[in-house]
Amino acid sequence: MELTFVTSNEGKFREAAEIAAGYGIKLNWKKMKYLEPQGSNLEEIARLSAEVLSRELDGRFFLEDSGLFVEALKGFPGPYSSYVFKTIGNEGILRLMEGVENRRAYFLAVIAYFDGKNVRTFSGKAEGEISTEMRGSKGFGYDPVFLYGSKTFAEMGGEKNKISHRRKALETFFSYVMRNQG
Ligand code: ITT
């Protein structure tokens, strides 16, 4: 089976392609930016993005909206994760967290799949903590500041792909498409 993943983010595509291969699914990369409506939750944003994009693209596709939610920052950057990463970046997150004791955070990934007719969403979560310094050089985005146990995602490499938010969302999604489209 082949599926099309619409994303401008190479890290997201690389991880998803590896997970898909384990299901015997070939992922095609539609590398493009699309309009992301403002919204307070990722599910709503992912769903609306897919609905708008479905009028522009031919056939089935999926996209994924993800974000980092820091408890002590009341869920920031959350839906603004992409913008915050491009502006203040990991250094900015560490600075905002200076002297903060509660370091709990989670990553959330929401996949929106357009099956040619309707949009369906699937989500996955990974819980961890914000580190006190950047560590590791693998992965992408916020990986160097996201501690999962004793390692950051950027120190884990391939292990991240076994337990991540993206992994969990994709597992539910792939099981669904295999069940429903053979
Ligand atoms: P597309 O919308 O084109 O797919 P994007 O990078 O803008 O790409 P998002 O809008 O979903 O993606 O923004 C998510 C932000 O969170 C972005 O800055 C990512 O780098 C970061 N992010 C998402 N998943 C991550 C992960 O597994 N590890 C580290 N950072 C991640």
Short mmCIF file of C-alpha atoms and ligand atoms in Angstrom, two decimals:
data_model
loop_
_atom_site.label_atom_id
_atom_site.label_comp_id
_atom_site.label_asym_id
_atom_site.label_seq_id
_atom_site.Cartn_x
_atom_site.Cartn_y
_atom_site.Cartn_z
CA MET A 1 0.00 0.00 0.00
CA GLU A 2 1.12 3.57 -0.68
CA LEU A 3 0.15 6.69 1.23
CA THR A 4 1.00 10.35 0.70
CA PHE A 5 2.31 12.43 3.62
CA VAL A 6 2.06 16.20 3.13
CA THR A 7 4.69 18.01 5.19
CA SER A 8 7.47 20.55 4.76
CA ASN A 9 9.38 18.99 7.67
CA GLU A 10 11.99 16.43 6.67
CA GLY A 11 12.39 15.05 10.20
CA LYS A 12 8.70 14.23 10.42
CA PHE A 13 8.76 12.52 7.03
CA ARG A 14 11.90 10.49 7.77
CA GLU A 15 10.48 9.10 11.01
CA ALA A 16 7.08 8.35 9.49
CA ALA A 17 8.60 6.59 6.45
CA GLU A 18 10.59 4.29 8.71
CA ILE A 19 7.53 3.39 10.79
CA ALA A 20 5.43 2.88 7.64
CA ALA A 21 8.02 0.48 6.23
CA GLY A 22 7.42 -1.76 9.25
CA TYR A 23 3.80 -2.06 8.10
CA GLY A 24 4.78 -2.70 4.49
CA ILE A 25 3.46 0.74 3.57
CA LYS A 26 5.38 2.97 1.18
CA LEU A 27 5.17 6.67 2.03
CA ASN A 28 5.33 9.27 -0.69
CA TRP A 29 6.55 12.69 0.36
CA LYS A 30 4.49 15.63 -0.83
CA LYS A 31 6.84 18.36 0.31
CA MET A 32 4.87 21.55 0.63
CA LYS A 33 3.66 24.18 3.07
CA TYR A 34 -0.06 24.45 3.51
CA LEU A 35 -2.34 26.91 5.19
CA GLU A 36 -2.75 26.18 8.89
CA PRO A 37 -5.74 27.91 10.42
CA GLN A 38 -5.37 29.37 13.90
CA GLY A 39 -6.96 27.26 16.56
CA SER A 40 -6.67 26.32 20.18
CA ASN A 41 -6.14 22.62 19.69
CA LEU A 42 -4.09 20.51 17.34
CA GLU A 43 -6.97 18.28 16.40
CA GLU A 44 -9.03 21.16 15.14
CA ILE A 45 -6.05 22.64 13.27
CA ALA A 46 -5.12 19.33 11.65
CA ARG A 47 -8.71 18.60 10.62
CA LEU A 48 -9.32 22.05 9.14
CA SER A 49 -5.95 22.03 7.35
CA ALA A 50 -6.80 18.70 5.72
CA GLU A 51 -10.27 19.86 4.72
CA VAL A 52 -8.90 22.98 3.04
CA LEU A 53 -6.06 21.06 1.37
CA SER A 54 -8.42 18.38 0.07
CA ARG A 55 -9.89 20.95 -2.31
CA GLU A 56 -6.44 21.54 -3.76
CA LEU A 57 -4.92 18.05 -3.98
CA ASP A 58 -6.06 15.03 -5.93
CA GLY A 59 -6.72 11.83 -4.06
CA ARG A 60 -5.93 10.62 -0.58
CA PHE A 61 -3.30 12.09 1.71
CA PHE A 62 -2.51 12.72 5.34
CA LEU A 63 -0.82 15.49 7.27
CA GLU A 64 0.36 15.74 10.87
CA ASP A 65 0.23 18.65 13.25
CA SER A 66 2.44 18.28 16.28
CA GLY A 67 3.57 20.33 19.22
CA LEU A 68 5.35 20.49 22.55
CA PHE A 69 3.22 21.26 25.60
CA VAL A 70 5.04 22.45 28.73
CA GLU A 71 3.01 22.14 31.92
CA ALA A 72 4.61 25.02 33.82
CA LEU A 73 4.02 27.26 30.79
CA LYS A 74 0.33 26.30 30.73
CA GLY A 75 0.77 24.25 27.58
CA PHE A 76 2.93 26.74 25.66
CA PRO A 77 4.16 26.52 22.90
CA GLY A 78 1.46 23.93 22.00
CA PRO A 79 -0.24 24.95 18.75
CA TYR A 80 2.42 27.62 18.23
CA SER A 81 5.31 25.15 18.36
CA SER A 82 6.41 25.69 14.78
CA TYR A 83 6.54 29.48 15.10
CA VAL A 84 8.20 29.38 18.51
CA PHE A 85 10.83 26.95 17.25
CA LYS A 86 11.67 29.23 14.33
CA THR A 87 11.84 32.32 16.53
CA ILE A 88 13.15 31.68 20.07
CA GLY A 89 14.09 28.02 19.47
CA ASN A 90 15.40 25.57 22.05
CA GLU A 91 17.48 28.25 23.73
CA GLY A 92 14.36 30.31 24.25
CA ILE A 93 12.50 27.38 25.81
CA LEU A 94 15.41 26.71 28.18
CA ARG A 95 15.49 30.37 29.16
CA LEU A 96 11.74 30.43 29.87
CA MET A 97 12.27 27.36 32.07
CA GLU A 98 15.21 28.76 34.06
CA GLY A 99 14.62 28.19 37.77
CA VAL A 100 11.34 26.38 37.12
CA GLU A 101 11.01 23.22 39.19
CA ASN A 102 8.10 21.50 37.44
CA ARG A 103 9.64 20.44 34.13
CA ARG A 104 6.90 18.10 32.93
CA ALA A 105 6.05 18.32 29.24
CA TYR A 106 4.59 16.23 26.47
CA PHE A 107 4.66 15.99 22.71
CA LEU A 108 1.39 15.51 20.89
CA ALA A 109 0.97 14.48 17.25
CA VAL A 110 -2.36 14.61 15.46
CA ILE A 111 -2.69 13.02 12.04
CA ALA A 112 -5.51 14.09 9.75
CA TYR A 113 -6.26 11.65 6.94
CA PHE A 114 -8.37 12.55 3.93
CA ASP A 115 -9.65 9.31 2.39
CA GLY A 116 -11.08 10.94 -0.72
CA LYS A 117 -14.31 11.76 1.04
CA ASN A 118 -13.91 12.44 4.74
CA VAL A 119 -11.24 13.55 7.19
CA ARG A 120 -10.41 11.37 10.19
CA THR A 121 -7.93 12.15 12.95
CA PHE A 122 -5.57 9.98 15.03
CA SER A 123 -3.38 11.15 17.88
CA GLY A 124 -0.41 10.07 19.96
CA LYS A 125 1.31 11.47 23.03
CA ALA A 126 4.78 11.08 24.60
CA GLU A 127 5.36 12.32 28.14
CA GLY A 128 8.68 13.58 29.40
CA GLU A 129 10.46 16.60 30.83
CA ILE A 130 12.28 19.69 29.66
CA SER A 131 16.02 19.26 30.22
CA THR A 132 18.19 22.00 31.74
CA GLU A 133 20.55 22.05 28.76
CA MET A 134 20.52 20.92 25.14
CA ARG A 135 21.79 17.41 24.68
CA GLY A 136 22.29 15.19 21.62
CA SER A 137 22.48 15.79 17.91
CA LYS A 138 20.06 13.27 16.42
CA GLY A 139 16.44 13.97 15.61
CA PHE A 140 15.09 17.45 14.93
CA GLY A 141 13.17 20.37 16.40
CA TYR A 142 12.76 20.26 20.17
CA ASP A 143 14.42 16.83 20.51
CA PRO A 144 17.59 18.19 22.26
CA VAL A 145 15.55 19.63 25.16
CA PHE A 146 12.98 16.83 25.56
CA LEU A 147 14.01 14.30 28.20
CA TYR A 148 12.45 10.87 28.03
CA GLY A 149 13.77 9.00 31.07
CA SER A 150 17.47 9.76 31.31
CA LYS A 151 18.05 10.62 27.64
CA THR A 152 16.83 13.40 25.42
CA PHE A 153 15.08 12.42 22.19
CA ALA A 154 18.13 13.83 20.37
CA GLU A 155 20.40 11.40 22.25
CA MET A 156 18.18 8.41 21.53
CA GLY A 157 18.30 8.17 17.76
CA GLY A 158 16.32 5.13 16.53
CA GLU A 159 14.84 4.37 19.96
CA LYS A 160 12.78 7.55 19.76
CA ASN A 161 10.86 6.13 16.84
CA LYS A 162 9.69 3.19 18.96
CA ILE A 163 8.02 5.24 21.68
CA SER A 164 7.31 8.71 20.29
CA HIS A 165 4.04 10.61 19.93
CA ARG A 166 4.42 10.22 16.15
CA ARG A 167 4.86 6.45 16.49
CA LYS A 168 1.68 6.13 18.57
CA ALA A 169 -0.39 8.28 16.22
CA LEU A 170 0.91 6.45 13.14
CA GLU A 171 0.29 3.02 14.66
CA THR A 172 -3.36 3.81 15.22
CA PHE A 173 -3.62 5.37 11.78
CA PHE A 174 -1.89 2.56 9.89
CA SER A 175 -3.94 -0.11 11.70
CA TYR A 176 -7.04 1.79 10.66
CA VAL A 177 -6.11 2.03 6.95
CA MET A 178 -4.98 -1.59 6.79
CA ARG A 179 -8.30 -2.67 8.30
CA ASN A 180 -10.36 -0.45 6.05
CA GLN A 181 -8.58 -0.51 2.73
CA GLY A 182 -6.99 -3.92 2.80
P1 ITT B 1 4.52 20.90 8.51
O1 ITT B 1 3.42 21.71 9.17
O2 ITT B 1 4.85 21.32 7.12
O3 ITT B 1 4.27 19.41 8.60
P2 ITT B 1 6.13 21.96 10.70
O4 ITT B 1 7.57 21.77 11.10
O5 ITT B 1 5.64 23.36 10.54
O6 ITT B 1 5.89 21.12 9.36
P3 ITT B 1 4.16 21.61 12.79
O7 ITT B 1 3.34 22.75 12.30
O8 ITT B 1 3.44 20.36 13.18
O9 ITT B 1 5.24 21.15 11.72
O10 ITT B 1 5.04 22.15 13.99
C1 ITT B 1 5.56 21.31 14.94
C2 ITT B 1 6.77 21.93 15.60
O11 ITT B 1 7.16 21.04 16.64
C3 ITT B 1 7.96 22.04 14.64
O12 ITT B 1 8.79 23.12 15.01
C4 ITT B 1 8.69 20.73 14.85
O13 ITT B 1 10.07 20.84 14.62
C5 ITT B 1 8.39 20.42 16.32
N1 ITT B 1 8.26 18.96 16.48
C6 ITT B 1 7.26 18.17 16.01
N2 ITT B 1 7.51 16.88 16.26
C7 ITT B 1 8.70 16.85 16.89
C8 ITT B 1 9.53 15.82 17.37
O14 ITT B 1 9.22 14.55 17.22
N3 ITT B 1 10.67 16.17 17.94
C9 ITT B 1 11.04 17.45 18.08
N4 ITT B 1 10.34 18.48 17.63
C10 ITT B 1 9.18 18.19 17.03
#
